[in-house]
């Protein structure tokens, strides 16, 4: 568990706070996370002259998920707290998997989460020309070269930890030859995979990222924005820091797996005539949740295999899935603020997120009666006057009730850590996680529930009215606070 971040919020219950504080491994931060501390230090020393600019850089190859919500709230809230700005920049450097539909979906999901984008979003592809010019500059300075080796040779030549790299036979080409070949790569003269542009850094560097990393690959693929105008595409590492610098980003926050890329990020920036401040990369731990996978590749697989009913299936950890399930955006934001940011990888319990959801719905949801498995009952001997109550029954009047469907859900992945036992999360997939009940009976007032609204079915849980299909209700969460129960156990 991480400690609460700088933005104080009410935890769902007292017990919940106790649990987290007891278990918080980095409680020494006393409520101020290391990112905010860093920005404060920068401001006090006059770095960036007090300017704070962040960016959220999704790749438009899937929809946003709960993990992205952590990055979004960090990037946007940090900028807001320090009077700065946060750019939305689509990291669209890979023409294979990116789609305009994802761009639109991401804009929609961001607005729903509470971060609407004013004006046009930014795109890494806007900077392709500048990146290209800078690549030529590196070639002219002897800091980049065209390598004709195939990808296997390049990757074998890199060596490994404790295993020195081997310089490519093409490493010492003349500047003229490099420029000529690079221009012809751009013009589309060569086959995919036949050549790459590599930075010329150090094949013996202890950090593998610095062993002449690839800057451009040949791809004869249509790009969602630039169409057919490019035949070479920049790698993430070559595009990212430079895009940050072009936009004037000061604090470039990314997840821990980019830690080893930071020296390369800094190296590229140090070689170039930047238009302004040199941005700095800072890494934080990814958000992981129990019973959940947040890799876009895996989520896309679930959709493609028909395991779920699209990216907005209420079992998906996507923002559109959670929205359809009835999660209030504010509950997600508060959850993110509560778990905070740290540099320690941790997996949070999904029950904690649900606790925030339940707390919100408890305040907002109307109470209604519903019977999910109706048994018709005719009372023939209703006594006249006073009565003894032995137990209560849950009923709606058959003559007045309306009929509908409810969808109850188990966890999509039955194991706390999907794939922990076998290495493949799909082995933990619960293919019976949807329990669809037709012929449910609802009290007539439910007929007025707006699409997307959440109501409490007395004693059964919170249920979200499907945005498209009338009288289909998804169970958002049950009524019992499972998080409190888990905390009691520990
Ligand atoms: P995936 O592995 O799901 O494809 P990604 O990192 O490639 O994730 P991007 O669209 O490139 O997805 O991510 C945009 C931003 O969101 C990046 O800054 C990334 O570090 C951050 N991000 C992605 N997943 C998480 C997560 N689980 N927790 C926190 N931040 C995340
Ligand atoms: Mg990425």
Short mmCIF file of C-alpha atoms and ligand atoms in Angstrom, two decimals:
data_model
loop_
_atom_site.label_atom_id
_atom_site.label_comp_id
_atom_site.label_asym_id
_atom_site.label_seq_id
_atom_site.Cartn_x
_atom_site.Cartn_y
_atom_site.Cartn_z
CA UNK A 1 0.00 0.00 0.00
CA UNK A 2 1.11 3.52 -0.68
CA UNK A 3 0.50 6.41 1.63
CA UNK A 4 -2.03 9.10 0.84
CA UNK A 5 -0.72 11.71 -1.55
CA UNK A 6 -0.59 15.45 -1.05
CA UNK A 7 -4.22 15.93 -2.01
CA UNK A 8 -6.17 14.99 1.10
CA UNK A 9 -9.39 13.10 0.61
CA UNK A 10 -11.78 11.35 2.91
CA UNK A 11 -11.03 7.68 3.02
CA UNK A 12 -14.10 5.47 2.64
CA UNK A 13 -14.08 4.54 6.32
CA UNK A 14 -12.04 5.00 9.45
CA UNK A 15 -10.89 1.43 9.51
CA UNK A 16 -9.64 1.88 6.00
CA UNK A 17 -7.36 4.76 6.98
CA UNK A 18 -5.97 2.76 9.86
CA UNK A 19 -5.17 -0.14 7.63
CA UNK A 20 -3.36 1.94 5.08
CA UNK A 21 -1.33 3.89 7.58
CA UNK A 22 -0.23 0.75 9.34
CA UNK A 23 0.83 -0.84 6.11
CA UNK A 24 2.25 2.18 4.30
CA UNK A 25 5.89 1.38 3.46
CA UNK A 26 6.85 4.97 2.76
CA UNK A 27 4.95 6.82 5.45
CA UNK A 28 8.08 8.91 6.01
CA UNK A 29 6.89 11.12 3.17
CA UNK A 30 4.22 12.44 5.51
CA UNK A 31 1.60 12.97 2.86
CA UNK A 32 3.80 14.71 0.30
CA UNK A 33 4.86 12.42 -2.49
CA UNK A 34 8.32 12.48 -4.02
CA UNK A 35 7.13 14.05 -7.28
CA UNK A 36 5.58 17.03 -5.54
CA UNK A 37 8.65 17.29 -3.37
CA UNK A 38 10.81 17.40 -6.47
CA UNK A 39 8.72 20.13 -8.06
CA UNK A 40 8.86 22.16 -4.85
CA UNK A 41 12.62 21.80 -4.77
CA UNK A 42 12.84 22.89 -8.41
CA UNK A 43 10.69 25.90 -7.66
CA UNK A 44 12.71 26.88 -4.61
CA UNK A 45 15.99 26.66 -6.54
CA UNK A 46 14.58 28.51 -9.53
CA UNK A 47 14.92 25.62 -11.97
CA UNK A 48 12.58 26.33 -14.89
CA UNK A 49 11.93 29.72 -13.26
CA UNK A 50 9.01 28.26 -11.33
CA UNK A 51 7.34 26.95 -14.46
CA UNK A 52 5.62 23.57 -14.22
CA UNK A 53 4.53 21.86 -17.40
CA UNK A 54 3.59 18.20 -17.65
CA UNK A 55 2.09 16.05 -20.37
CA UNK A 56 -0.01 12.92 -20.59
CA UNK A 57 1.21 10.90 -23.59
CA UNK A 58 -1.14 8.02 -24.47
CA UNK A 59 -0.43 5.87 -27.47
CA UNK A 60 -3.70 5.70 -29.45
CA UNK A 61 -3.60 1.92 -29.76
CA UNK A 62 -6.33 1.17 -27.24
CA UNK A 63 -8.65 2.87 -24.78
CA UNK A 64 -7.63 4.27 -21.42
CA UNK A 65 -7.65 2.00 -18.39
CA UNK A 66 -7.51 2.45 -14.62
CA UNK A 67 -3.70 2.51 -14.74
CA UNK A 68 -3.83 5.50 -17.05
CA UNK A 69 -6.11 7.20 -14.53
CA UNK A 70 -3.18 7.26 -12.10
CA UNK A 71 -0.91 8.91 -14.69
CA UNK A 72 -3.67 11.32 -15.75
CA UNK A 73 -4.52 12.49 -12.26
CA UNK A 74 -0.82 12.90 -11.45
CA UNK A 75 0.01 14.86 -14.61
CA UNK A 76 -3.06 17.10 -14.62
CA UNK A 77 -3.37 17.65 -10.86
CA UNK A 78 0.34 18.41 -10.47
CA UNK A 79 0.14 21.06 -13.16
CA UNK A 80 -3.00 22.50 -11.58
CA UNK A 81 -1.55 22.57 -8.05
CA UNK A 82 1.54 24.44 -9.22
CA UNK A 83 -0.27 26.82 -11.55
CA UNK A 84 1.13 25.13 -14.64
CA UNK A 85 -0.24 23.36 -17.68
CA UNK A 86 -0.58 19.76 -18.80
CA UNK A 87 -0.60 18.84 -22.48
CA UNK A 88 -2.39 15.89 -23.92
CA UNK A 89 0.00 14.49 -26.50
CA UNK A 90 -0.83 11.43 -28.53
CA UNK A 91 2.31 9.37 -28.81
CA UNK A 92 1.52 8.28 -32.37
CA UNK A 93 4.89 7.11 -33.63
CA UNK A 94 3.80 3.59 -34.57
CA UNK A 95 1.60 3.49 -37.69
CA UNK A 96 0.73 -0.23 -37.29
CA UNK A 97 -1.63 -0.20 -34.37
CA UNK A 98 -2.88 3.34 -34.06
CA UNK A 99 -6.35 4.43 -34.97
CA UNK A 100 -8.35 7.62 -35.06
CA UNK A 101 -11.16 5.83 -33.21
CA UNK A 102 -8.85 5.46 -30.21
CA UNK A 103 -7.94 9.15 -30.38
CA UNK A 104 -11.62 10.10 -30.17
CA UNK A 105 -12.26 7.55 -27.44
CA UNK A 106 -9.35 8.79 -25.34
CA UNK A 107 -10.59 12.40 -25.62
CA UNK A 108 -14.04 11.28 -24.53
CA UNK A 109 -12.71 9.25 -21.59
CA UNK A 110 -10.46 12.09 -20.42
CA UNK A 111 -13.38 14.51 -20.41
CA UNK A 112 -15.47 12.02 -18.45
CA UNK A 113 -12.72 11.56 -15.88
CA UNK A 114 -12.75 15.32 -15.33
CA UNK A 115 -9.94 16.50 -17.61
CA UNK A 116 -11.54 17.89 -20.76
CA UNK A 117 -9.05 19.07 -23.36
CA UNK A 118 -9.50 22.62 -24.56
CA UNK A 119 -8.64 23.14 -28.19
CA UNK A 120 -6.79 20.65 -30.31
CA UNK A 121 -4.73 17.86 -28.74
CA UNK A 122 -1.06 17.55 -29.63
CA UNK A 123 0.53 14.70 -31.52
CA UNK A 124 4.10 13.41 -31.62
CA UNK A 125 3.53 13.12 -35.37
CA UNK A 126 3.32 16.94 -35.47
CA UNK A 127 7.06 16.90 -34.80
CA UNK A 128 8.15 14.36 -37.42
CA UNK A 129 9.77 17.05 -39.56
CA UNK A 130 11.69 18.60 -36.66
CA UNK A 131 12.78 15.17 -35.46
CA UNK A 132 13.98 14.37 -38.94
CA UNK A 133 16.02 17.57 -39.13
CA UNK A 134 17.57 16.82 -35.75
CA UNK A 135 18.43 13.30 -36.91
CA UNK A 136 20.31 14.78 -39.89
CA UNK A 137 22.09 17.05 -37.45
CA UNK A 138 23.23 14.06 -35.39
CA UNK A 139 24.43 12.36 -38.59
CA UNK A 140 26.41 15.47 -39.55
CA UNK A 141 28.06 15.44 -36.14
CA UNK A 142 28.99 11.78 -36.45
CA UNK A 143 26.46 10.84 -33.76
CA UNK A 144 24.14 8.71 -35.89
CA UNK A 145 24.57 6.21 -38.71
CA UNK A 146 22.59 4.02 -41.07
CA UNK A 147 22.97 0.36 -40.22
CA UNK A 148 22.22 -2.25 -42.92
CA UNK A 149 22.16 -5.13 -40.44
CA UNK A 150 18.93 -7.02 -39.87
CA UNK A 151 17.21 -6.79 -36.52
CA UNK A 152 18.57 -10.14 -35.26
CA UNK A 153 22.14 -9.06 -35.96
CA UNK A 154 21.56 -5.72 -34.27
CA UNK A 155 20.07 -7.26 -31.19
CA UNK A 156 22.80 -9.94 -30.95
CA UNK A 157 25.48 -7.24 -31.37
CA UNK A 158 24.08 -5.38 -28.36
CA UNK A 159 25.45 -8.04 -26.02
CA UNK A 160 23.87 -8.27 -22.61
CA UNK A 161 24.46 -7.53 -18.99
CA UNK A 162 28.09 -8.39 -18.39
CA UNK A 163 28.46 -9.21 -22.09
CA UNK A 164 30.12 -6.49 -24.16
CA UNK A 165 28.48 -5.18 -27.29
CA UNK A 166 30.01 -5.56 -30.74
CA UNK A 167 30.29 -2.57 -33.06
CA UNK A 168 28.35 -2.89 -36.28
CA UNK A 169 30.33 -3.16 -39.51
CA UNK A 170 28.37 -0.10 -40.73
CA UNK A 171 29.24 2.06 -37.74
CA UNK A 172 32.00 4.03 -39.39
CA UNK A 173 30.28 5.09 -42.58
CA UNK A 174 31.03 8.56 -43.83
CA UNK A 175 28.69 11.41 -43.04
CA UNK A 176 27.93 11.78 -46.77
CA UNK A 177 26.99 8.15 -47.21
CA UNK A 178 24.86 8.22 -44.04
CA UNK A 179 23.02 11.33 -45.17
CA UNK A 180 22.43 9.93 -48.63
CA UNK A 181 21.08 6.64 -47.29
CA UNK A 182 18.95 8.32 -44.62
CA UNK A 183 17.35 10.62 -47.20
CA UNK A 184 16.61 7.65 -49.42
CA UNK A 185 15.14 5.79 -46.42
CA UNK A 186 12.81 8.73 -45.98
CA UNK A 187 11.93 8.74 -49.68
CA UNK A 188 10.80 5.13 -49.44
CA UNK A 189 13.52 3.57 -51.60
CA UNK A 190 14.27 0.65 -49.30
CA UNK A 191 12.40 -2.36 -47.99
CA UNK A 192 11.13 -2.57 -44.43
CA UNK A 193 13.74 -4.09 -42.16
CA UNK A 194 16.59 -3.51 -44.59
CA UNK A 195 18.11 -0.56 -42.75
CA UNK A 196 17.71 1.51 -39.58
CA UNK A 197 19.17 4.74 -38.28
CA UNK A 198 21.05 4.29 -35.01
CA UNK A 199 22.51 6.75 -32.57
CA UNK A 200 26.29 6.35 -32.32
CA UNK A 201 26.88 6.32 -28.58
CA UNK A 202 28.83 3.52 -26.92
CA UNK A 203 28.62 -0.21 -27.58
CA UNK A 204 30.38 -0.93 -24.29
CA UNK A 205 28.07 1.20 -22.18
CA UNK A 206 26.91 -0.53 -19.01
CA UNK A 207 23.37 0.57 -19.80
CA UNK A 208 22.05 -1.45 -22.73
CA UNK A 209 19.83 1.44 -23.84
CA UNK A 210 22.97 3.40 -24.67
CA UNK A 211 24.43 0.77 -26.99
CA UNK A 212 23.67 2.54 -30.26
CA UNK A 213 19.86 2.57 -29.93
CA UNK A 214 17.66 2.56 -33.02
CA UNK A 215 16.21 5.97 -33.91
CA UNK A 216 14.27 5.20 -37.10
CA UNK A 217 12.74 2.15 -38.73
CA UNK A 218 11.44 1.82 -42.26
CA UNK A 219 7.67 1.25 -42.33
CA UNK A 220 5.60 1.43 -45.51
CA UNK A 221 2.43 1.79 -43.53
CA UNK A 222 -0.32 4.37 -43.67
CA UNK A 223 -0.27 6.61 -40.60
CA UNK A 224 -3.57 7.75 -39.08
CA UNK A 225 -2.59 11.41 -39.46
CA UNK A 226 0.35 11.79 -41.81
CA UNK A 227 -1.03 9.30 -44.33
CA UNK A 228 1.60 8.01 -46.76
CA UNK A 229 4.03 10.89 -46.45
CA UNK A 230 6.54 9.05 -44.26
CA UNK A 231 8.42 5.82 -44.84
CA UNK A 232 10.46 6.03 -41.66
CA UNK A 233 9.08 6.28 -38.14
CA UNK A 234 10.92 7.40 -35.00
CA UNK A 235 11.25 5.08 -32.01
CA UNK A 236 9.69 6.02 -28.68
CA UNK A 237 13.06 7.02 -27.23
CA UNK A 238 13.96 9.25 -30.13
CA UNK A 239 10.55 10.92 -30.21
CA UNK A 240 9.67 11.31 -26.57
CA UNK A 241 12.18 13.63 -24.95
CA UNK A 242 12.42 15.74 -28.09
CA UNK A 243 8.63 16.15 -28.17
CA UNK A 244 8.76 17.16 -24.50
CA UNK A 245 11.41 19.79 -25.31
CA UNK A 246 9.49 21.15 -28.32
CA UNK A 247 6.38 21.62 -26.19
CA UNK A 248 8.25 23.17 -23.27
CA UNK A 249 7.53 20.33 -20.85
CA UNK A 250 9.49 20.66 -17.62
CA UNK A 251 8.55 17.53 -15.66
CA UNK A 252 8.10 14.46 -17.83
CA UNK A 253 6.54 11.77 -15.64
CA UNK A 254 6.47 8.17 -16.75
CA UNK A 255 6.32 4.71 -15.27
CA UNK A 256 9.26 2.87 -13.72
CA UNK A 257 10.05 0.67 -16.69
CA UNK A 258 11.52 3.75 -18.38
CA UNK A 259 14.04 4.20 -15.58
CA UNK A 260 16.87 2.70 -17.64
CA UNK A 261 15.91 4.89 -20.62
CA UNK A 262 16.58 8.10 -18.70
CA UNK A 263 20.30 8.35 -19.62
CA UNK A 264 19.30 8.08 -23.27
CA UNK A 265 16.54 10.66 -22.82
CA UNK A 266 19.16 13.02 -21.37
CA UNK A 267 21.78 12.16 -23.99
CA UNK A 268 19.58 13.04 -26.96
CA UNK A 269 18.55 16.34 -25.38
CA UNK A 270 22.16 17.22 -24.60
CA UNK A 271 23.14 16.93 -28.28
CA UNK A 272 20.44 19.19 -29.69
CA UNK A 273 19.87 22.94 -30.01
CA UNK A 274 16.65 22.96 -27.98
CA UNK A 275 14.17 25.82 -28.31
CA UNK A 276 13.94 26.28 -24.52
CA UNK A 277 14.25 24.42 -21.24
CA UNK A 278 15.62 20.90 -21.05
CA UNK A 279 12.87 18.65 -19.72
CA UNK A 280 13.59 16.04 -17.07
CA UNK A 281 12.15 12.56 -16.84
CA UNK A 282 10.95 11.21 -13.50
CA UNK A 283 9.58 7.71 -13.03
CA UNK A 284 6.86 6.47 -10.71
CA UNK A 285 5.34 3.07 -10.00
CA UNK A 286 2.60 1.76 -12.28
CA UNK A 287 -0.82 1.18 -10.81
CA UNK A 288 -1.62 -2.50 -10.53
CA UNK A 289 -4.82 -3.88 -9.06
CA UNK A 290 -5.64 -7.34 -7.81
CA UNK A 291 -7.77 -9.49 -10.12
CA UNK A 292 -6.98 -7.09 -12.95
CA UNK A 293 -4.72 -6.83 -15.98
CA UNK A 294 -3.93 -3.36 -17.31
CA UNK A 295 -1.81 -4.13 -20.33
CA UNK A 296 -3.46 -2.72 -23.43
CA UNK A 297 -2.19 -5.66 -25.45
CA UNK A 298 -3.99 -8.06 -23.10
CA UNK A 299 -7.14 -5.97 -22.99
CA UNK A 300 -7.18 -5.77 -26.79
CA UNK A 301 -6.82 -9.57 -26.82
CA UNK A 302 -9.87 -10.02 -24.57
CA UNK A 303 -11.89 -7.89 -26.97
CA UNK A 304 -10.55 -9.59 -30.11
CA UNK A 305 -11.22 -13.08 -28.69
CA UNK A 306 -14.77 -12.15 -27.76
CA UNK A 307 -14.14 -12.99 -24.09
CA UNK A 308 -15.79 -9.69 -23.23
CA UNK A 309 -18.42 -7.65 -24.98
CA UNK A 310 -16.09 -4.91 -26.26
CA UNK A 311 -13.77 -2.35 -24.64
CA UNK A 312 -16.70 -1.05 -22.58
CA UNK A 313 -17.72 -4.40 -21.13
CA UNK A 314 -18.49 -3.64 -17.45
CA UNK A 315 -15.84 -6.19 -16.41
CA UNK A 316 -13.09 -4.35 -18.25
CA UNK A 317 -10.74 -2.08 -16.24
CA UNK A 318 -11.02 0.49 -19.01
CA UNK A 319 -12.48 3.87 -18.13
CA UNK A 320 -15.35 3.18 -20.51
CA UNK A 321 -15.92 -0.22 -18.91
CA UNK A 322 -15.92 1.25 -15.41
CA UNK A 323 -18.23 4.05 -16.56
CA UNK A 324 -20.73 1.56 -17.96
CA UNK A 325 -20.44 -0.41 -14.74
CA UNK A 326 -21.53 2.71 -12.86
CA UNK A 327 -18.25 3.89 -11.33
CA UNK A 328 -18.41 7.64 -10.63
CA UNK A 329 -15.44 9.51 -12.12
CA UNK A 330 -14.92 11.29 -8.80
CA UNK A 331 -14.50 7.94 -7.03
CA UNK A 332 -11.70 7.01 -9.44
CA UNK A 333 -10.00 10.38 -8.96
CA UNK A 334 -10.21 10.09 -5.18
CA UNK A 335 -8.85 6.56 -5.26
CA UNK A 336 -5.86 7.77 -7.29
CA UNK A 337 -5.24 10.66 -4.92
CA UNK A 338 -5.49 8.33 -1.96
CA UNK A 339 -3.01 5.72 -3.17
CA UNK A 340 -0.60 8.48 -4.17
CA UNK A 341 2.62 8.02 -6.11
CA UNK A 342 5.80 6.31 -5.07
CA UNK A 343 8.72 4.54 -6.65
CA UNK A 344 7.78 1.19 -5.16
CA UNK A 345 5.82 -1.17 -7.36
CA UNK A 346 2.74 -2.34 -5.54
CA UNK A 347 -0.56 -3.94 -6.29
CA UNK A 348 -3.59 -2.37 -4.69
CA UNK A 349 -6.62 -4.35 -3.71
CA UNK A 350 -9.56 -3.88 -6.02
CA UNK A 351 -11.77 -3.79 -2.92
CA UNK A 352 -10.18 -0.45 -2.03
CA UNK A 353 -11.27 1.07 -5.33
CA UNK A 354 -14.72 -0.43 -4.84
CA UNK A 355 -14.85 1.13 -1.43
CA UNK A 356 -14.50 4.59 -2.94
CA UNK A 357 -17.19 3.72 -5.46
CA UNK A 358 -19.56 2.50 -2.78
CA UNK A 359 -18.98 5.59 -0.67
CA UNK A 360 -19.97 7.81 -3.57
CA UNK A 361 -22.99 5.78 -4.59
CA UNK A 362 -24.20 5.57 -1.01
CA UNK A 363 -24.57 9.35 -1.12
CA UNK A 364 -26.06 9.67 -4.59
CA UNK A 365 -28.05 6.57 -5.52
CA UNK A 366 -31.83 6.37 -5.19
CA UNK A 367 -33.16 3.29 -3.38
CA UNK A 368 -35.40 0.97 -5.34
CA UNK A 369 -36.93 -2.48 -4.97
CA UNK A 370 -36.04 -5.25 -7.36
CA UNK A 371 -36.43 -9.01 -7.34
CA UNK A 372 -33.82 -10.80 -9.39
CA UNK A 373 -35.23 -14.35 -9.16
CA UNK A 374 -38.94 -13.76 -8.79
CA UNK A 375 -41.22 -16.40 -7.36
CA UNK A 376 -44.87 -15.67 -7.85
CA UNK A 377 -46.67 -15.61 -4.56
CA UNK A 378 -50.39 -15.27 -4.05
CA UNK A 379 -51.44 -14.42 -0.55
CA UNK A 380 -54.84 -15.89 0.19
CA UNK A 381 -55.12 -15.60 3.94
CA UNK A 382 -53.93 -12.07 4.63
CA UNK A 383 -55.21 -11.51 8.19
CA UNK A 384 -57.26 -8.50 8.96
CA UNK A 385 -55.43 -5.95 11.35
CA UNK A 386 -52.01 -6.23 13.79
CA UNK A 387 -49.15 -8.99 12.65
CA UNK A 388 -46.06 -10.87 13.94
CA UNK A 389 -42.86 -10.35 11.90
CA UNK A 390 -40.65 -13.45 11.80
CA UNK A 391 -38.56 -12.48 8.81
CA UNK A 392 -38.75 -9.94 6.03
CA UNK A 393 -39.34 -10.68 2.43
CA UNK A 394 -38.26 -8.85 -0.56
CA UNK A 395 -41.10 -8.24 -2.95
CA UNK A 396 -42.60 -6.19 -5.70
CA UNK A 397 -46.19 -6.33 -6.81
CA UNK A 398 -46.59 -8.61 -9.82
CA UNK A 399 -49.40 -6.49 -11.20
CA UNK A 400 -47.36 -3.32 -11.23
CA UNK A 401 -43.76 -4.48 -11.64
CA UNK A 402 -41.78 -3.93 -14.80
CA UNK A 403 -39.59 -6.58 -16.26
CA UNK A 404 -35.89 -6.28 -16.95
CA UNK A 405 -32.48 -7.89 -16.93
CA UNK A 406 -29.63 -7.69 -14.46
CA UNK A 407 -26.00 -8.55 -15.04
CA UNK A 408 -24.07 -9.74 -12.00
CA UNK A 409 -20.32 -10.04 -12.25
CA UNK A 410 -17.57 -12.08 -10.69
CA UNK A 411 -13.98 -10.93 -11.11
CA UNK A 412 -12.85 -11.32 -14.71
CA UNK A 413 -9.65 -12.91 -13.36
CA UNK A 414 -10.18 -15.19 -10.41
CA UNK A 415 -6.59 -15.00 -9.10
CA UNK A 416 -5.46 -11.95 -7.14
CA UNK A 417 -2.42 -11.72 -9.37
CA UNK A 418 -3.53 -12.99 -12.77
CA UNK A 419 -0.89 -15.30 -14.23
CA UNK A 420 1.08 -15.61 -11.02
CA UNK A 421 0.89 -19.40 -10.94
CA UNK A 422 1.49 -20.20 -14.61
CA UNK A 423 2.87 -17.03 -16.14
CA UNK A 424 -0.18 -16.63 -18.33
CA UNK A 425 -2.97 -14.40 -16.98
CA UNK A 426 -5.42 -16.06 -19.36
CA UNK A 427 -5.17 -19.22 -17.23
CA UNK A 428 -6.92 -17.29 -14.48
CA UNK A 429 -9.66 -15.92 -16.68
CA UNK A 430 -13.10 -16.71 -15.30
CA UNK A 431 -15.20 -17.45 -18.36
CA UNK A 432 -18.32 -17.64 -16.19
CA UNK A 433 -17.84 -14.21 -14.69
CA UNK A 434 -21.06 -12.89 -16.20
CA UNK A 435 -24.31 -13.99 -14.57
CA UNK A 436 -27.12 -12.59 -16.69
CA UNK A 437 -30.59 -12.77 -15.16
CA UNK A 438 -33.59 -12.14 -17.32
CA UNK A 439 -37.16 -11.89 -16.10
CA UNK A 440 -36.26 -9.78 -13.07
CA UNK A 441 -39.07 -7.69 -11.60
CA UNK A 442 -38.54 -4.03 -10.75
CA UNK A 443 -40.71 -1.56 -8.95
CA UNK A 444 -42.39 0.76 -11.49
CA UNK A 445 -40.32 3.83 -10.50
CA UNK A 446 -37.26 2.17 -12.04
CA UNK A 447 -38.79 2.87 -15.41
CA UNK A 448 -37.76 6.50 -14.93
CA UNK A 449 -34.06 5.72 -14.38
CA UNK A 450 -32.00 7.72 -16.89
CA UNK A 451 -29.51 5.78 -19.02
CA UNK A 452 -26.21 5.43 -17.14
CA UNK A 453 -27.68 6.31 -13.73
CA UNK A 454 -26.94 4.14 -10.72
CA UNK A 455 -29.59 3.07 -8.22
CA UNK A 456 -29.43 0.95 -5.13
CA UNK A 457 -31.54 -2.18 -5.27
CA UNK A 458 -32.42 -2.60 -1.63
CA UNK A 459 -30.28 -5.30 -0.02
CA UNK A 460 -28.81 -6.37 -3.39
CA UNK A 461 -26.26 -3.73 -4.30
CA UNK A 462 -25.76 -0.77 -6.58
CA UNK A 463 -26.84 -1.22 -10.17
CA UNK A 464 -26.09 0.92 -13.21
CA UNK A 465 -28.68 1.36 -15.92
CA UNK A 466 -27.10 0.48 -19.24
CA UNK A 467 -26.48 3.58 -21.37
CA UNK A 468 -28.02 1.96 -24.46
CA UNK A 469 -30.27 -0.92 -23.50
CA UNK A 470 -33.34 0.05 -21.45
CA UNK A 471 -34.01 -2.02 -18.33
CA UNK A 472 -30.62 -3.71 -18.38
CA UNK A 473 -28.87 -3.13 -15.04
CA UNK A 474 -25.22 -3.95 -14.28
CA UNK A 475 -24.25 -4.61 -10.71
CA UNK A 476 -21.66 -1.95 -9.91
CA UNK A 477 -20.72 -3.18 -6.44
CA UNK A 478 -22.42 -5.04 -3.63
CA UNK A 479 -23.46 -3.28 -0.44
CA UNK A 480 -20.90 -4.80 1.88
CA UNK A 481 -17.60 -3.06 2.31
CA UNK A 482 -15.20 -5.86 1.42
CA UNK A 483 -12.25 -3.55 1.99
CA UNK A 484 -13.21 -2.99 5.61
CA UNK A 485 -13.55 -6.75 6.02
CA UNK A 486 -10.11 -7.33 4.51
CA UNK A 487 -8.61 -4.73 6.82
CA UNK A 488 -10.12 -6.45 9.84
CA UNK A 489 -8.50 -9.68 8.79
CA UNK A 490 -4.99 -8.22 8.66
P1 LIG B 1 0.20 -0.51 -21.90
O1 LIG B 1 1.25 -1.39 -21.34
O2 LIG B 1 -1.13 -0.70 -21.28
O3 LIG B 1 0.16 -0.48 -23.41
P2 LIG B 1 1.54 1.97 -22.08
O4 LIG B 1 2.42 2.52 -21.05
O5 LIG B 1 2.19 1.49 -23.32
O6 LIG B 1 0.63 0.92 -21.38
P3 LIG B 1 0.57 4.44 -23.01
O7 LIG B 1 -0.66 4.78 -23.76
O8 LIG B 1 1.87 4.60 -23.71
O9 LIG B 1 0.40 2.97 -22.50
O10 LIG B 1 0.60 5.21 -21.63
C1 LIG B 1 0.41 6.59 -21.51
C2 LIG B 1 0.91 7.02 -20.17
O11 LIG B 1 0.22 6.32 -19.14
C3 LIG B 1 2.38 6.72 -19.99
O12 LIG B 1 2.99 7.82 -19.38
C4 LIG B 1 2.40 5.52 -19.11
O13 LIG B 1 3.57 5.47 -18.36
C5 LIG B 1 1.14 5.70 -18.27
N1 LIG B 1 0.60 4.43 -17.82
C6 LIG B 1 0.26 3.37 -18.57
N2 LIG B 1 -0.13 2.34 -17.80
C7 LIG B 1 -0.04 2.76 -16.51
C8 LIG B 1 -0.30 2.15 -15.23
N3 LIG B 1 -0.75 0.89 -15.12
N4 LIG B 1 -0.11 2.91 -14.14
C9 LIG B 1 0.32 4.17 -14.22
N5 LIG B 1 0.60 4.79 -15.39
C10 LIG B 1 0.41 4.10 -16.52
MG1 LIG B 2 3.58 3.19 -24.24
#
